[in-house]
JSON list of C-alpha atoms in Angstrom, two decimals:
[
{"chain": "A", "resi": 120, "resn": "UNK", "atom": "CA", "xyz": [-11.22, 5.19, 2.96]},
{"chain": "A", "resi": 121, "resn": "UNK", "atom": "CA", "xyz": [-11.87, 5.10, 6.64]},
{"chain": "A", "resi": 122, "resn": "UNK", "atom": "CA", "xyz": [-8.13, 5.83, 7.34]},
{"chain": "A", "resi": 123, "resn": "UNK", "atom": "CA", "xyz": [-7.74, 8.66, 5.43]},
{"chain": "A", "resi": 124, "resn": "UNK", "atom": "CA", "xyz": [-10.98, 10.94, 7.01]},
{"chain": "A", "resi": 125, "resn": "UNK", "atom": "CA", "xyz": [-9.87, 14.15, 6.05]},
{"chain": "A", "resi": 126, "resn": "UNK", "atom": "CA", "xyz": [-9.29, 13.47, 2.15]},
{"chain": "A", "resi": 127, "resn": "UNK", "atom": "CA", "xyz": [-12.01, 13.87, -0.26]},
{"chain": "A", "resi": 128, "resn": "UNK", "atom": "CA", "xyz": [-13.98, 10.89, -1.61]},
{"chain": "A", "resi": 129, "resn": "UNK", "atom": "CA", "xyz": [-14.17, 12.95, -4.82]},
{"chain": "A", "resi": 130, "resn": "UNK", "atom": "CA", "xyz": [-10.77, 12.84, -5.19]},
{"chain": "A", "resi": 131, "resn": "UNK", "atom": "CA", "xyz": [-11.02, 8.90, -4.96]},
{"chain": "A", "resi": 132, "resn": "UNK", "atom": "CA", "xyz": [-11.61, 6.19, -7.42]},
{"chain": "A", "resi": 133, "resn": "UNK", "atom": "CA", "xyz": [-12.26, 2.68, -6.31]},
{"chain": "A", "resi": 134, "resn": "UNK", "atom": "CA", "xyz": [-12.15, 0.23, -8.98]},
{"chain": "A", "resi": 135, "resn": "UNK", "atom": "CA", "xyz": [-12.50, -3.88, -8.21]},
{"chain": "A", "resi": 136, "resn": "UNK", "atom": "CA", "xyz": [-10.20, -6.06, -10.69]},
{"chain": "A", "resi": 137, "resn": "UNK", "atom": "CA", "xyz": [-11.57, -9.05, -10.19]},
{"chain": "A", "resi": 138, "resn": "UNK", "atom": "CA", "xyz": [-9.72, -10.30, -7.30]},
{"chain": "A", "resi": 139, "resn": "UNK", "atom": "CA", "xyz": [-11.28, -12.61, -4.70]},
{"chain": "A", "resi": 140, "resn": "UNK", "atom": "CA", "xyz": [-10.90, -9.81, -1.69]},
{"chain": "A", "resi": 141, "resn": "UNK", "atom": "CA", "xyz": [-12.74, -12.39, 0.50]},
{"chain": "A", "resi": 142, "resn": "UNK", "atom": "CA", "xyz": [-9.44, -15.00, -0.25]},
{"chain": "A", "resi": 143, "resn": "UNK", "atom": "CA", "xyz": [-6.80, -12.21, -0.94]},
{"chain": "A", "resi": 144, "resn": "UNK", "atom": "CA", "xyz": [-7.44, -9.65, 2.67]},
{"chain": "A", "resi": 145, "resn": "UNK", "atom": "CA", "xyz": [-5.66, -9.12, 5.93]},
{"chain": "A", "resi": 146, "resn": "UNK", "atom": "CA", "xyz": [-5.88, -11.92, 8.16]},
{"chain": "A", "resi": 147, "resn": "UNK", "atom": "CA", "xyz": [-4.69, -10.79, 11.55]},
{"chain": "A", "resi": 148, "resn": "UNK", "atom": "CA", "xyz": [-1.24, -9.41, 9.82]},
{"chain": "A", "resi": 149, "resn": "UNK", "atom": "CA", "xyz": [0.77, -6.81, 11.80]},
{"chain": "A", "resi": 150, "resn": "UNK", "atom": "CA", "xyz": [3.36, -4.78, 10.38]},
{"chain": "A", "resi": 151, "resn": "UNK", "atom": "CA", "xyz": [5.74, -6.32, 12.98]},
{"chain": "A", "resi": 152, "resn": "UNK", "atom": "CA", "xyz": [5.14, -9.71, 10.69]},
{"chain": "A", "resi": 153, "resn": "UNK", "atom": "CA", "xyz": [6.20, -7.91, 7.66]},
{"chain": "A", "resi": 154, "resn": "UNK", "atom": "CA", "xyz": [9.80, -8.19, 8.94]},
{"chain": "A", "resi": 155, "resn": "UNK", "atom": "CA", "xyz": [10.64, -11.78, 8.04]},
{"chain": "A", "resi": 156, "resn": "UNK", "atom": "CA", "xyz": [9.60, -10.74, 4.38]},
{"chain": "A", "resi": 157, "resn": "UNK", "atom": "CA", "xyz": [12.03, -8.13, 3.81]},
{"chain": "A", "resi": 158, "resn": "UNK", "atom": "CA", "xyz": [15.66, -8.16, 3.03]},
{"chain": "A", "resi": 159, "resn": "UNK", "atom": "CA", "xyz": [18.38, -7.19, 6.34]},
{"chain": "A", "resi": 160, "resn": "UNK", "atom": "CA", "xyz": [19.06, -3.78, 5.04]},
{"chain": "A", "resi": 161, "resn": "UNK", "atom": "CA", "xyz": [15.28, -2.47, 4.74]},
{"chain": "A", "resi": 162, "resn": "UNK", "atom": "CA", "xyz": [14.19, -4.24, 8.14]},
{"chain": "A", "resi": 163, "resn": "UNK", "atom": "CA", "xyz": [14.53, -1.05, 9.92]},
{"chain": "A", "resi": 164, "resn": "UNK", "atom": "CA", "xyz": [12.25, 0.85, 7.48]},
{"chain": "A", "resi": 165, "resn": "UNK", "atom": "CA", "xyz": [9.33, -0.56, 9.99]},
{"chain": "A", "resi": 166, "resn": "UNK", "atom": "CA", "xyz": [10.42, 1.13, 12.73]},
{"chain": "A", "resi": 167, "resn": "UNK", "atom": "CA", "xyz": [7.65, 3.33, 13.78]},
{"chain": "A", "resi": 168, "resn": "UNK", "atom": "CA", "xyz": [5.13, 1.75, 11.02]},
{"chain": "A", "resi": 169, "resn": "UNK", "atom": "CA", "xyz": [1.45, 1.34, 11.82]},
{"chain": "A", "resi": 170, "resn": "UNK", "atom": "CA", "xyz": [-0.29, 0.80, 8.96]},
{"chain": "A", "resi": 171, "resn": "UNK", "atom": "CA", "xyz": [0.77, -0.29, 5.02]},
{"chain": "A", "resi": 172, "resn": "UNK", "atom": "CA", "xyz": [-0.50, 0.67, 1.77]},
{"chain": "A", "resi": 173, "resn": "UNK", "atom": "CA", "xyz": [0.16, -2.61, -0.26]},
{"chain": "A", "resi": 174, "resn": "UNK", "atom": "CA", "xyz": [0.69, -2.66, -4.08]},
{"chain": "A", "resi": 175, "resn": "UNK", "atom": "CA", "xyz": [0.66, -6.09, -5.15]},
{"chain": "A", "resi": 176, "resn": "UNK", "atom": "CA", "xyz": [0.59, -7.10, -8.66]},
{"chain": "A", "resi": 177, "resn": "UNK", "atom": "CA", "xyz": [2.54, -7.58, -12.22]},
{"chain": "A", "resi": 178, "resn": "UNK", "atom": "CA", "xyz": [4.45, -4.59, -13.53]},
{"chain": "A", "resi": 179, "resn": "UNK", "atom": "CA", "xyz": [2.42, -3.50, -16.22]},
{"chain": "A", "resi": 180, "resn": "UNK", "atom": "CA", "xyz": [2.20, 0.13, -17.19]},
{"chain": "A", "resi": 181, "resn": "UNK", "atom": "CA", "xyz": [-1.99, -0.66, -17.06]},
{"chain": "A", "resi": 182, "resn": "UNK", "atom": "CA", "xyz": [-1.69, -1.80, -13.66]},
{"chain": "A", "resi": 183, "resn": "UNK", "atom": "CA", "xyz": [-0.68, 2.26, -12.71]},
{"chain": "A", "resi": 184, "resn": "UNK", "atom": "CA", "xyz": [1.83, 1.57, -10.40]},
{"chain": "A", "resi": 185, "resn": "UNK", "atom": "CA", "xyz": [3.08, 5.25, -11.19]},
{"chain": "A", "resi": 186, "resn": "UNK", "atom": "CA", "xyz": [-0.36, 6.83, -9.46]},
{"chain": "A", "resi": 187, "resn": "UNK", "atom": "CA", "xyz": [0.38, 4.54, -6.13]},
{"chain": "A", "resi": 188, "resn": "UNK", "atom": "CA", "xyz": [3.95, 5.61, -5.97]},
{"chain": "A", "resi": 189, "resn": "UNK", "atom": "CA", "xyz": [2.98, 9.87, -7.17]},
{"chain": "A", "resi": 190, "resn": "UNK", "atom": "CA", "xyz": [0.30, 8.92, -4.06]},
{"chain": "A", "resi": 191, "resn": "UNK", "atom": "CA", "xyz": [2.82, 7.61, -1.69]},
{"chain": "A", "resi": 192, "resn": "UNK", "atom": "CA", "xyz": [4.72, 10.39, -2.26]},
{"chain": "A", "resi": 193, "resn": "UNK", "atom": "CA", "xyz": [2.06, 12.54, -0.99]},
{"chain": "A", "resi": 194, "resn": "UNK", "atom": "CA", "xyz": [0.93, 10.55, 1.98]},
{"chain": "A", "resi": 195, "resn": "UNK", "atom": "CA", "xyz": [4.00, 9.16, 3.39]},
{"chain": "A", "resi": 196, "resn": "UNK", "atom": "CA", "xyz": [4.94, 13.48, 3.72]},
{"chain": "A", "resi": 197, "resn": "UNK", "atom": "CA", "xyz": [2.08, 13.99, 5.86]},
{"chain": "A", "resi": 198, "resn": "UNK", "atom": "CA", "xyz": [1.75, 10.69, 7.47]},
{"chain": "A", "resi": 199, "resn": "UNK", "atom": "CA", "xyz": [5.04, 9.41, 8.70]},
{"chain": "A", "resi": 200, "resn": "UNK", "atom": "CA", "xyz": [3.74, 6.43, 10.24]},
{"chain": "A", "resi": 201, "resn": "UNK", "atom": "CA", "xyz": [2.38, 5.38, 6.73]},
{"chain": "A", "resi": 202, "resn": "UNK", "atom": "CA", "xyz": [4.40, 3.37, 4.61]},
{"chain": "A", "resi": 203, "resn": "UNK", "atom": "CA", "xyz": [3.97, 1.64, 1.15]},
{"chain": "A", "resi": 204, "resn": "UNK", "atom": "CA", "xyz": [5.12, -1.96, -0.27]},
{"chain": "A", "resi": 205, "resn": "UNK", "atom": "CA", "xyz": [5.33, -2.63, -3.45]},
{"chain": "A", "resi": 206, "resn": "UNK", "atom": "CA", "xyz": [5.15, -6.39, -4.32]},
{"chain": "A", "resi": 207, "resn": "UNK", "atom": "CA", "xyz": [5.22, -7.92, -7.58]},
{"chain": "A", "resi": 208, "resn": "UNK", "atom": "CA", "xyz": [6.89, -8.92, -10.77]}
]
């Protein structure tokens, strides 16, 4: 939560799923190197991008994709050069 100092840790809820964060974790990835992943006509979304929120996972109404995209609505207001991908199936 480090990149969000002003919000409230109460407000937060950080919940493990059983995913290998040691295997699945940044490794040296820029947002610049996000380019070659997305399609021609969203490639200058990036512009003026520092730092991604990444949702990556199956579709599944238990997965609460609909609180990361309510939060994104939020952040992305106050934090312009905050942006969200959504990655899954």
């Amino acid at each position: 939560l480090d990149c969000f100092p002003k919000y409230p840790k109460s407000h937060c809820v950080f919940s493990r799923i059983g995913v290998n964060q040691k295997i699945f974790c940044p490794k040296g990835t820029k947002v610049a190197d996000l380019d070659k992943h997305l399609r021609d006509e969203d490639k200058g979304k990036l512009s003026g991008i520092k730092k991604v929120v990444t949702f990556v996972g199956k579709f599944a109404d238990w997965k609460r994709l609909d609180a990361v995209l309510y939060a994104c609505k939020k952040y992305e207001e106050t934090l312009p050069e905050l942006a969200t991908m959504i990655v899954g199936s």
